[in-house]
Short mmCIF file of C-alpha atoms in Angstrom, two decimals:
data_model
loop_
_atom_site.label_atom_id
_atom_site.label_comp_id
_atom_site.label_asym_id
_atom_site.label_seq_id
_atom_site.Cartn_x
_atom_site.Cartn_y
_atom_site.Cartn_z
CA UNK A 1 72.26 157.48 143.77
CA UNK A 2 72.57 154.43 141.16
CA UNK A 3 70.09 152.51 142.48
CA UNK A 4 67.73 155.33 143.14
CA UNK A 5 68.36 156.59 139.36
CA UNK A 6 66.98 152.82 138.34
CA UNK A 7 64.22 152.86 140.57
CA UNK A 8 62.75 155.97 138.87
CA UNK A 9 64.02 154.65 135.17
CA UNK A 10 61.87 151.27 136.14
CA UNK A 11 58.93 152.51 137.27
CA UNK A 12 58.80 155.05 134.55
CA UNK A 13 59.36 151.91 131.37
CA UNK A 14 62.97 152.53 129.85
CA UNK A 15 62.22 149.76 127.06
CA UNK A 16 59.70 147.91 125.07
CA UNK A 17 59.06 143.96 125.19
CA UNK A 18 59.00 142.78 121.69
CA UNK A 19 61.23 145.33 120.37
CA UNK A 20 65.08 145.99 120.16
CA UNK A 21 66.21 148.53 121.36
CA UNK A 22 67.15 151.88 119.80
CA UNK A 23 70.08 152.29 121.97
CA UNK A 24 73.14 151.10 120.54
CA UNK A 25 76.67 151.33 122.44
CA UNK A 26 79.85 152.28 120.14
CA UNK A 27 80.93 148.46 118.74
CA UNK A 28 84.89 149.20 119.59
CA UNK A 29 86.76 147.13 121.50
CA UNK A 30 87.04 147.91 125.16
CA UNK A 31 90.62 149.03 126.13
CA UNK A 32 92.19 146.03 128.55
CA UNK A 33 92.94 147.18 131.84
CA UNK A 34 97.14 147.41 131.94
CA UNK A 35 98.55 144.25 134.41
CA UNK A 36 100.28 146.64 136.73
CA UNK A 37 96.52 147.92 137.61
CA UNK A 38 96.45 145.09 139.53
CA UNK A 39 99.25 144.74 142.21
CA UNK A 40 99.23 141.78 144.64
CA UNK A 41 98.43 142.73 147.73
CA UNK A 42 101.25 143.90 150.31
CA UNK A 43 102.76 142.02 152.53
CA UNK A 44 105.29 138.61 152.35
CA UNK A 45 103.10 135.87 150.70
CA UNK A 46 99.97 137.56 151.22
CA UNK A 47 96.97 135.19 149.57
CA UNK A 48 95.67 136.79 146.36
CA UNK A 49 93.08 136.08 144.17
CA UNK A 50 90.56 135.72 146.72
CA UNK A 51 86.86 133.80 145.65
CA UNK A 52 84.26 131.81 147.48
CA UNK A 53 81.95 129.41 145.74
CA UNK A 54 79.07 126.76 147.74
CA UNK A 55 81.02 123.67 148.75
CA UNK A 56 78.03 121.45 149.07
CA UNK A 57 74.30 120.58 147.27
CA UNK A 58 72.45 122.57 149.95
CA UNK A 59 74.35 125.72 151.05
CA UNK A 60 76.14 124.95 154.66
CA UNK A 61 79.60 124.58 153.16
CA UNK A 62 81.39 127.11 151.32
CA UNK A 63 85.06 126.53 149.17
CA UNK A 64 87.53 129.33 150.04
CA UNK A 65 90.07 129.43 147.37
CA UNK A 66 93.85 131.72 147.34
CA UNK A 67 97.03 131.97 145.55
CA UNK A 68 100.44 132.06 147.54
CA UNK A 69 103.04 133.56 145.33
CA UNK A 70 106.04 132.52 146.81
CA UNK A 71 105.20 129.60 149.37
CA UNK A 72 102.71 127.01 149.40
CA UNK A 73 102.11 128.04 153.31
CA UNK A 74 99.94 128.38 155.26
CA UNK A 75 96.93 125.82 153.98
CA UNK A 76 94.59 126.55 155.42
CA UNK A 77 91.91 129.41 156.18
CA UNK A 78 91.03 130.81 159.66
CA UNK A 79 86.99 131.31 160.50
CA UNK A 80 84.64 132.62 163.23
CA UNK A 81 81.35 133.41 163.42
CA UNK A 82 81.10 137.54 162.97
CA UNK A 83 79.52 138.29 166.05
CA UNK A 84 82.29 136.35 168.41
CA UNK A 85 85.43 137.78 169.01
CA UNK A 86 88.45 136.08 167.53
CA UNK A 87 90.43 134.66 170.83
CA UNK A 88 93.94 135.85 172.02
CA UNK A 89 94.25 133.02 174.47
CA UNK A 90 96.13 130.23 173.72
CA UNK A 91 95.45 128.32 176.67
CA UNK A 92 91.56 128.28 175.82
CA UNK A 93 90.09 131.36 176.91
CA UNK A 94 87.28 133.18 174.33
CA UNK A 95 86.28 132.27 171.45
CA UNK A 96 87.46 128.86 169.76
CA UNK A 97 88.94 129.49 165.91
CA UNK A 98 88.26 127.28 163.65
CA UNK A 99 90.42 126.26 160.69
CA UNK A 100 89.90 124.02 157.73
CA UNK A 101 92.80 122.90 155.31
CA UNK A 102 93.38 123.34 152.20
CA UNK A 103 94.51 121.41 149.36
CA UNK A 104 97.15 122.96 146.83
CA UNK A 105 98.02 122.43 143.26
CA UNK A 106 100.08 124.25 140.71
CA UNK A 107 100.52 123.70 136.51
CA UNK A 108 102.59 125.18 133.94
CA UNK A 109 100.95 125.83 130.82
CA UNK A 110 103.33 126.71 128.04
CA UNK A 111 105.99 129.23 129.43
CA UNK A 112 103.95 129.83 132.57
CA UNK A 113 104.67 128.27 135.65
CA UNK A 114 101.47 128.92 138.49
CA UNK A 115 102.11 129.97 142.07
CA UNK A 116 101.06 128.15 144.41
CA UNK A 117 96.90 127.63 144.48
CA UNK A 118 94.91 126.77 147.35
CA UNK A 119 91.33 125.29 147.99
CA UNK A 120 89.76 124.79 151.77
CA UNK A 121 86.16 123.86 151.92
CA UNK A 122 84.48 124.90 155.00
CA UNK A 123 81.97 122.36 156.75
CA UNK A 124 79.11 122.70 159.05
CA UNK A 125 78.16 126.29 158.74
CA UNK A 126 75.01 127.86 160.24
CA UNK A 127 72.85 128.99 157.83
CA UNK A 128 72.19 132.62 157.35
CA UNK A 129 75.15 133.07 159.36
CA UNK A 130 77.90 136.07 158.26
CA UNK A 131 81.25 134.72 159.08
CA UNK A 132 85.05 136.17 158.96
CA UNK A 133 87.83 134.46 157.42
CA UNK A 134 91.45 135.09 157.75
CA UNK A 135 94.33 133.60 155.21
CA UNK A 136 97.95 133.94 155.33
CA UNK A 137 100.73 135.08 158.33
CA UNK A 138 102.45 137.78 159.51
CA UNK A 139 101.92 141.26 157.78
CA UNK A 140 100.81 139.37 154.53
CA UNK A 141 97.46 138.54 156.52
CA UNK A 142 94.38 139.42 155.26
CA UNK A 143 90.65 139.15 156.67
CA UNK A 144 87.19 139.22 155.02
CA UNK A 145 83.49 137.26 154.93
CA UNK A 146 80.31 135.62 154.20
CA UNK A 147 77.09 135.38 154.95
CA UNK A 148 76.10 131.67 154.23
CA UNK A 149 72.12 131.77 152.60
CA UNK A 150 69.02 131.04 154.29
CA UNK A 151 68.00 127.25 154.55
CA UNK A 152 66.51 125.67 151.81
CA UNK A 153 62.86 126.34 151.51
CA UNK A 154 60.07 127.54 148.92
CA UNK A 155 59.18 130.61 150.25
CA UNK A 156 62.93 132.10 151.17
CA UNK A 157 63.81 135.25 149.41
CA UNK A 158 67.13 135.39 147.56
CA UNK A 159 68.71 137.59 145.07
CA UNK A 160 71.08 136.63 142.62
CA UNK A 161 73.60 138.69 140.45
CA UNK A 162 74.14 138.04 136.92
CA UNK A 163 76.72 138.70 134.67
CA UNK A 164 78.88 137.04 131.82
CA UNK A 165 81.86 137.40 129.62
CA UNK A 166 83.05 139.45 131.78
CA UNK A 167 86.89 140.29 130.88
CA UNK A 168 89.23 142.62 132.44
CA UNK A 169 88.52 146.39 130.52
CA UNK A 170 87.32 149.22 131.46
CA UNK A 171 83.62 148.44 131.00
CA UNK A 172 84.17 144.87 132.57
CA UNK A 173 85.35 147.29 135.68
CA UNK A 174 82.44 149.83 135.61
CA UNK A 175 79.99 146.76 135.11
CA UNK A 176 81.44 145.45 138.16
CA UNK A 177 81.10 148.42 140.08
CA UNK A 178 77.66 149.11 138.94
CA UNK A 179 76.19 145.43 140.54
CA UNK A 180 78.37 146.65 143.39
CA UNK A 181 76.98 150.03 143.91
CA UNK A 182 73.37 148.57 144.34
CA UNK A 183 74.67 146.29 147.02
CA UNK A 184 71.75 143.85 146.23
CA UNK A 185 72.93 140.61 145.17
CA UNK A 186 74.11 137.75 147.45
CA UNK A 187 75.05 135.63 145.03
CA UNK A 188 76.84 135.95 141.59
CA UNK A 189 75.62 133.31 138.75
CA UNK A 190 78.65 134.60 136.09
CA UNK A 191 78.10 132.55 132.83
CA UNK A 192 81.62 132.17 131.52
CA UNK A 193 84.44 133.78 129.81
CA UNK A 194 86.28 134.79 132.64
CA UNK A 195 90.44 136.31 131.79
CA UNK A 196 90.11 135.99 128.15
CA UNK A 197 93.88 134.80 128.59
CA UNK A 198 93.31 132.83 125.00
CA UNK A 199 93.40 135.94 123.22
CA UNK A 200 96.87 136.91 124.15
CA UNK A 201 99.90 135.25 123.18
CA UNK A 202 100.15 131.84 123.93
CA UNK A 203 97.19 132.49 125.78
CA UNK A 204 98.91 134.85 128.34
CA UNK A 205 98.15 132.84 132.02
CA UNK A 206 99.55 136.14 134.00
CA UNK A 207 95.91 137.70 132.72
CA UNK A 208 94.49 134.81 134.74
CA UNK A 209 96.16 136.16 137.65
CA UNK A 210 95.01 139.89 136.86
CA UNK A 211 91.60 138.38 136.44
CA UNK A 212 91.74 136.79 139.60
CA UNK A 213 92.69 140.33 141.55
CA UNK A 214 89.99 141.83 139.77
CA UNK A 215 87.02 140.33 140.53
CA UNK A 216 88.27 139.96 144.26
CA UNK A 217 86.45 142.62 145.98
CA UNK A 218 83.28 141.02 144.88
CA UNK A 219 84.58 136.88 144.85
CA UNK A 220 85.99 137.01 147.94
CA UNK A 221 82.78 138.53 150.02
CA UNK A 222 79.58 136.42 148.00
CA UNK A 223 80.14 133.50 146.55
CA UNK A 224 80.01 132.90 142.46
CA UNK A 225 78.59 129.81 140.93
CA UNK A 226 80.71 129.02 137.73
CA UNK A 227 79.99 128.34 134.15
CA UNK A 228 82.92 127.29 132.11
CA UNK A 229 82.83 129.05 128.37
CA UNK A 230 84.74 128.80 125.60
CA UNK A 231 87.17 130.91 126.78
CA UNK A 232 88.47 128.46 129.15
CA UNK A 233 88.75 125.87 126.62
CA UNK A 234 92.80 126.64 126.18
CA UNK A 235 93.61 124.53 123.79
CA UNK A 236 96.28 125.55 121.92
CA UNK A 237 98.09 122.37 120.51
CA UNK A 238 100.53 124.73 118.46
CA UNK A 239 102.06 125.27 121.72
CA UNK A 240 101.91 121.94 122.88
CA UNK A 241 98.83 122.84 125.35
CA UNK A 242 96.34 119.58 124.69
CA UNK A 243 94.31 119.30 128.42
CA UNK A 244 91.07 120.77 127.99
CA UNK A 245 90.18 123.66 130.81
CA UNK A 246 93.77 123.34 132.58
CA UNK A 247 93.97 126.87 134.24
CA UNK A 248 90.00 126.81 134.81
CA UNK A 249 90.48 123.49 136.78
CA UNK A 250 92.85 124.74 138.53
CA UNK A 251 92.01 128.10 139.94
CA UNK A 252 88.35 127.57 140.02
CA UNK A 253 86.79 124.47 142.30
CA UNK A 254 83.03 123.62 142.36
CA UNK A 255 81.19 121.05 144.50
CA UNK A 256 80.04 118.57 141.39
CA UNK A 257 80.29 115.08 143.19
CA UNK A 258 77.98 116.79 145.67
CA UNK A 259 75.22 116.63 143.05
CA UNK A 260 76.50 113.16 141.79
CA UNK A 261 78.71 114.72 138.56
CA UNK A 262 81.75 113.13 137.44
CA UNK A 263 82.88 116.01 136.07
CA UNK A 264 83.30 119.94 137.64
CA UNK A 265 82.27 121.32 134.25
CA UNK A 266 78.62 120.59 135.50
CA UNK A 267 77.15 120.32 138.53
CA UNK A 268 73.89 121.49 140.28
CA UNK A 269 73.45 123.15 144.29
CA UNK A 270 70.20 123.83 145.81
CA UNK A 271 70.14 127.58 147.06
CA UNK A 272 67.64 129.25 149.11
CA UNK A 273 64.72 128.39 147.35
CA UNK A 274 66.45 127.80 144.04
CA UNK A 275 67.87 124.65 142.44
CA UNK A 276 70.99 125.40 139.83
CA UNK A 277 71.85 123.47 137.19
CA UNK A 278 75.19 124.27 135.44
CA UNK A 279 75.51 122.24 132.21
CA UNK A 280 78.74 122.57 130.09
CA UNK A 281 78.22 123.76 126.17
CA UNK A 282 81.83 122.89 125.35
CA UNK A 283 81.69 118.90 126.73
CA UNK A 284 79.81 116.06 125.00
CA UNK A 285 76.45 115.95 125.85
CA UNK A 286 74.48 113.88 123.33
CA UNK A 287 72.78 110.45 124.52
CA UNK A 288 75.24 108.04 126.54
CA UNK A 289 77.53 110.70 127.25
CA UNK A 290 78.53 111.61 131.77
CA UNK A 291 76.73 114.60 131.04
CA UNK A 292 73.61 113.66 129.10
CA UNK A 293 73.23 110.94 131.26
CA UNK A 294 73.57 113.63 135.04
CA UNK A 295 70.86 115.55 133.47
CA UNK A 296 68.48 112.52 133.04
CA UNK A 297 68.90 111.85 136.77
CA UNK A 298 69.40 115.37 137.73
CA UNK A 299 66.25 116.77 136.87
CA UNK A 300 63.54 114.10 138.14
CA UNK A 301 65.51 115.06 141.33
CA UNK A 302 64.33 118.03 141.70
CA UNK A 303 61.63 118.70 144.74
CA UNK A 304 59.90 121.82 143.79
CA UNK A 305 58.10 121.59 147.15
CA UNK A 306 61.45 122.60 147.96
CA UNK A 307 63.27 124.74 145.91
CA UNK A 308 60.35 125.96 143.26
CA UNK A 309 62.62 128.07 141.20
CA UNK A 310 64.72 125.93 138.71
CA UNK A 311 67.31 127.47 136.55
CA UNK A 312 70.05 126.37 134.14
CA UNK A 313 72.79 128.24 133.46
CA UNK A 314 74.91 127.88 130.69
CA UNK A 315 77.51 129.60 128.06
CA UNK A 316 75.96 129.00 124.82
CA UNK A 317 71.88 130.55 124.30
CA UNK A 318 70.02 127.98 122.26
CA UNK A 319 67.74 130.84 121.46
CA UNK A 320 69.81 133.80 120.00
CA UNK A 321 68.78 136.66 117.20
CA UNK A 322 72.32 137.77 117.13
CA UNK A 323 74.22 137.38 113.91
CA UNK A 324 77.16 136.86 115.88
CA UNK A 325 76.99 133.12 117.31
CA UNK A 326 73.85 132.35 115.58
CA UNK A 327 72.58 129.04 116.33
CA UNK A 328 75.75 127.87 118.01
CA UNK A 329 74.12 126.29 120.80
CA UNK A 330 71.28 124.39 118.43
CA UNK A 331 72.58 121.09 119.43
CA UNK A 332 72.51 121.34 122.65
CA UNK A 333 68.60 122.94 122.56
CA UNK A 334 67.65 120.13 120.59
CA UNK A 335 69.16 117.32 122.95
CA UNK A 336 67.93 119.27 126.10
CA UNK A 337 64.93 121.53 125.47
CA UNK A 338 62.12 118.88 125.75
CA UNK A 339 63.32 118.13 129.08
CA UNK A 340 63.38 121.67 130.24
CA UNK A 341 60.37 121.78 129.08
CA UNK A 342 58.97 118.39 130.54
CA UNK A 343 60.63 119.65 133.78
CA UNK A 344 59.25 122.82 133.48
CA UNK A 345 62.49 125.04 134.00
CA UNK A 346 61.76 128.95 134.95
CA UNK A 347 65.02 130.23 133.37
CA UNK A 348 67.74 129.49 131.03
CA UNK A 349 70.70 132.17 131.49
CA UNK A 350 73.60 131.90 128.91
CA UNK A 351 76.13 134.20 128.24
CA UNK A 352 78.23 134.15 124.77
CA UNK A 353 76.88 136.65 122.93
CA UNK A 354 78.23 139.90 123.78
CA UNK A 355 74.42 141.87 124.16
CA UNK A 356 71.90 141.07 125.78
CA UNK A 357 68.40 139.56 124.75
CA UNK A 358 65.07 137.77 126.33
CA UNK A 359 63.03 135.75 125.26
CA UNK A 360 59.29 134.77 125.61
CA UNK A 361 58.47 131.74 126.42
CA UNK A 362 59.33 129.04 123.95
CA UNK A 363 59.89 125.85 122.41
CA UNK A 364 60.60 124.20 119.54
CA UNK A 365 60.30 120.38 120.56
CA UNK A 366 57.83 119.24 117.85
CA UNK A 367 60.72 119.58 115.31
CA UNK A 368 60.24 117.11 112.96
CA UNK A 369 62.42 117.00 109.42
CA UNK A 370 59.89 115.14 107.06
CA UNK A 371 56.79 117.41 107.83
CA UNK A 372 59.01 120.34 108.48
CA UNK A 373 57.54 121.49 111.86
CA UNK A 374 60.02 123.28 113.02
CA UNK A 375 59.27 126.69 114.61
CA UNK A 376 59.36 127.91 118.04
CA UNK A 377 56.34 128.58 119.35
CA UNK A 378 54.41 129.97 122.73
CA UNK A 379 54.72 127.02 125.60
CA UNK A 380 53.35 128.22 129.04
CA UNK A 381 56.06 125.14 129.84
CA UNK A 382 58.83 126.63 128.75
CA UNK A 383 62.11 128.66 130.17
CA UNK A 384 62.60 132.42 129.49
CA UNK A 385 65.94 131.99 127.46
CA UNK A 386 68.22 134.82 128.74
CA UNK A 387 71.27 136.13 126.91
CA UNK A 388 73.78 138.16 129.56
CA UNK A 389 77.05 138.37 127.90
CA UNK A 390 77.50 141.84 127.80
CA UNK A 391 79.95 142.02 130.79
CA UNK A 392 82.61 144.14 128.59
CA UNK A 393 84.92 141.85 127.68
CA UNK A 394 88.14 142.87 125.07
CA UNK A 395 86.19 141.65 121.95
CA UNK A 396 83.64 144.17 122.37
CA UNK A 397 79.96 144.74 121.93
CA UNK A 398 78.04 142.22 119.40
CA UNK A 399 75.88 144.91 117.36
CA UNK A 400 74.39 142.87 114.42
CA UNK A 401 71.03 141.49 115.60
CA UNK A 402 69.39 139.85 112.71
CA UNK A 403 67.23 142.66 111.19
CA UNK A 404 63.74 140.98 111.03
CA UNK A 405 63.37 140.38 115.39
CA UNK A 406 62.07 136.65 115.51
CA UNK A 407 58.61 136.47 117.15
CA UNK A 408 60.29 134.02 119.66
CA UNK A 409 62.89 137.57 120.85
CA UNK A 410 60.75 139.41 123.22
CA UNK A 411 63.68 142.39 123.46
CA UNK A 412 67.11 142.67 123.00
CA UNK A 413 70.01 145.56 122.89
CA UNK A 414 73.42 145.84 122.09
CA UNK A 415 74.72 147.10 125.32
CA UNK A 416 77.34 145.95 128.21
CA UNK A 417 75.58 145.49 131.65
CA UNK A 418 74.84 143.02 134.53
CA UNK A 419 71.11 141.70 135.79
CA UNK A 420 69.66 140.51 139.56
CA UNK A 421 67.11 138.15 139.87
CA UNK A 422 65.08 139.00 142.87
CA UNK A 423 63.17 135.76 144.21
CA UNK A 424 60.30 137.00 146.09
CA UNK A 425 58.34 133.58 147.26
CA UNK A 426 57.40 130.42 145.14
CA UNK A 427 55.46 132.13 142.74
CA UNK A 428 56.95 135.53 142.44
CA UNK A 429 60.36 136.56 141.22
CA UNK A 430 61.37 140.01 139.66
CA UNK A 431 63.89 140.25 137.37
CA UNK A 432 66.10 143.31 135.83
CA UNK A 433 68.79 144.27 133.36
CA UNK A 434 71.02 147.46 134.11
CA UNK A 435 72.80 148.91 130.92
CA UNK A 436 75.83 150.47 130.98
CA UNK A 437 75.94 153.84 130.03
CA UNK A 438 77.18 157.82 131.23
CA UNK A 439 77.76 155.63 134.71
CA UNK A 440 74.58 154.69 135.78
CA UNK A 441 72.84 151.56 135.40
CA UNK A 442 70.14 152.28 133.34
CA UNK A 443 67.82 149.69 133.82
CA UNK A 444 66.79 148.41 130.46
CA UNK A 445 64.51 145.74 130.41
CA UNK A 446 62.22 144.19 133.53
CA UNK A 447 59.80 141.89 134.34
CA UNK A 448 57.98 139.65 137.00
CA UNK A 449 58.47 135.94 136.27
CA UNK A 450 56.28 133.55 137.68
CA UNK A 451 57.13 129.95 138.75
CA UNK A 452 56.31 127.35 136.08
CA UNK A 453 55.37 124.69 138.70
CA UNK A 454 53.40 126.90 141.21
CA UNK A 455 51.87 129.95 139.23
CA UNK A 456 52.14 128.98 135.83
CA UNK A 457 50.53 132.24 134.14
CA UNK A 458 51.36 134.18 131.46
CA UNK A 459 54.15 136.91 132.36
CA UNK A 460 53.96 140.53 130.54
CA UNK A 461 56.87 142.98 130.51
CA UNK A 462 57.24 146.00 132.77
CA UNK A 463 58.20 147.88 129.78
CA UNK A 464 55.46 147.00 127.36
#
């Protein structure tokens, strides 16, 4: 019924390009889901916590990570392909399991001691391929899957969720069940702020935990490619907490020496006909610095031949009309925008700002302080900038756009929701926001992009 009820809200223009929207949602804080709403699983030692990310730069491994909460046993995760039967015979007979090990960590952070957290990356998958897993023993076993993506090419279709800043309330949950419902992403891009631990006391690491129940029945079954935020900073040296991104590290494991990073706060994959590039807006990344200097070899990498369809995702916008945050992630546009630009990147998704907002295309790279050229202005070059941190998080929605919308805003709204990008071929990809609101997912802003490298014209809004 959701998706049907956006369907007819799409085709009939729910929102103007150019505009912001009239619809506001009530700024309060959204009430935090209680802790005992999320119960570990039955069962001795049964693996929590549950997510799947890629474990390589072109989509045939995938990382399979679980919490133990009382031993650090078994390590390592059971897999078949779905359509074989798992075999009963130990001396040989069926189908052959296949197991990879895991490594596993644990930390304390303040008065919180971790259970025990594992990480097995999977090798050598067929692509396009759905495949069961099984972790754990006894009657704490549990069993789910994936369905690794097509292989890398420029005309594969793919779909991607969105969402960011998500939290643990009751809008984070009905956000989550509304990209659910539609059943039409394979893979989540989610653009920070995960737990929001760091607002509790002494940044509470049990909400980590909740967090990590939580998004299960959507982390365990599609993989999510992660964007560290400021959220996952932690540092809290009044409690003697000094180690940037402790629990993040941790829990959450990407595949950046795949890509050549040093570092797994950025990283790039290639998927289906997509190349990723997660950059981190809370690391150095001015000239000389690891991550300046990834970029500058990342990009010229890039085969568009390939994967047409390059997108950057990270936490900060560098173009934002929101009061809230304004012009936080300025430095970062001014080190990095020529090159997306030079590069030609499709999109830029950020999350941040708690509403969401898009962008025409822009750029603002002929800045120049003595003869004061400094406005953004149309570049059939550029990235749509997209702001989607409207996930529902504790801190609420961020209402306070600047009044006067900047010609560079093509529409914006104050509103929780998630968004899919549907990649159609090389040159086609259409792209949609669902607001929140009286449970549906009112789709609130649309449009077909087209690829900067292969069909470089001039996009206009479904809802103009």
């Amino acid at each position: 019924m959701w998706c049907l009820v956006t369907l007819f809200l799409l085709l009939n223009g729910v929102s103007e390009a150019g505009r912001t929207s009239s619809y506001v949602r009530e700024a309060l804080p959204s009430l935090e889901i209680p802790k005992e709403d999320f119960p570990p699983p039955s069962g001795y030692n049964a693996p929590e916590q549950v997510h799947i990310t890629q474990g390589d730069y072109i989509g045939r491994s995938m990382i399979v990570s679980w919490v133990t909460p009382l031993e650090d046993q078994p390590k390592f995760v059971t897999y078949w392909e779905a359509h074989e039967k798992k075999s009963v015979d130990t001396n040989g007979g069926g189908i052959k399991r296949n197991r990879a090990r895991a490594i596993t960590t644990t930390y304390r952070y303040y008065n919180y001691s971790s259970a025990y957290i594992h990480h097995a990356t999977i090798n050598r998958l067929k692509y396009n391929t759905k495949y069961i897993y099984e972790l754990g023993n006894g009657n704490g076993t549990r069993k789910f899957w994936f369905t690794t993506p097509p292989e890398v090419g420029p005309d594969v279709p793919y779909t991607f969720g969105i969402i960011g800043d998500l939290g643990q309330t009751q809008a984070s949950n009905q956000t989550l069940e509304h990209y659910l419902a539609c059943r039409k992403g394979q893979t989540m891009l989610f653009l920070g702020d995960f737990s929001y631990a760091d607002v509790h006391p002494f940044h509470d690491n049990e909400k980590w935990d909740t967090f990590g129940r939580f998004i299960e029945k959507s982390s365990a079954y599609e993989p999510w490619i992660y964007v560290p935020g400021n959220h996952e900073l932690d540092l809290a040296p009044e409690i003697g907490e000094h180690t940037l991104f402790k629990p993040y590290k941790h829990r959450y494991h990407v595949p950046f020496r795949a890509s050549g990073s040093t570092s797994p706060l950025w990283y790039s994959i290639k998927r289906a006909s997509a190349h990723i590039i997660v950059l981190s807006s809370y690391s150095a990344f001015s000239i000389y610095t690891p991550q300046y200097r990834w970029l500058k070899h990342e990009l010229p990498k890039v085969n568009r031949t390939e994967t047409p369809w390059l997108i950057v995702l990270m936490h900060s916008p560098m173009y934002n009309s929101n009061n809230y945050h304004y012009m936080e992630g300025e430095t970062m546009r001014v080190v990095f925008e020529p090159w997306f630009v030079k590069y030609k990147v499709d999109l830029v998704f950020a999350g941040h700002v708690h509403s969401y907002e898009r962008s025409e295309r822009v750029s603002n790279i002929q800045y120049n302080i003595t003869e004061g050229i400094s406005s953004p202005v149309k570049d059939p070059s550029a990235p749509v900038y997209l702001t989607v941190g409207d996930g529902g998080n504790i801190e609420g929605i961020a209402d306070s756009f600047i009044e006067h919308q900047p010609s560079y805003s093509a529409f914006r709204e104050a509103s929780f929701g998630h968004a899919l990008l549907q990649i159609k071929n090389r040159t086609h990809a259409f792209y949609s926001w669902h607001r929140n609101q009286d449970n549906v997912p009112i789709a609130g802003d649309s449009i077909w992009f087209y690829n900067r490298y292969w069909f470089p014209k001039e996009e206009t809004s479904s809802n103009a």
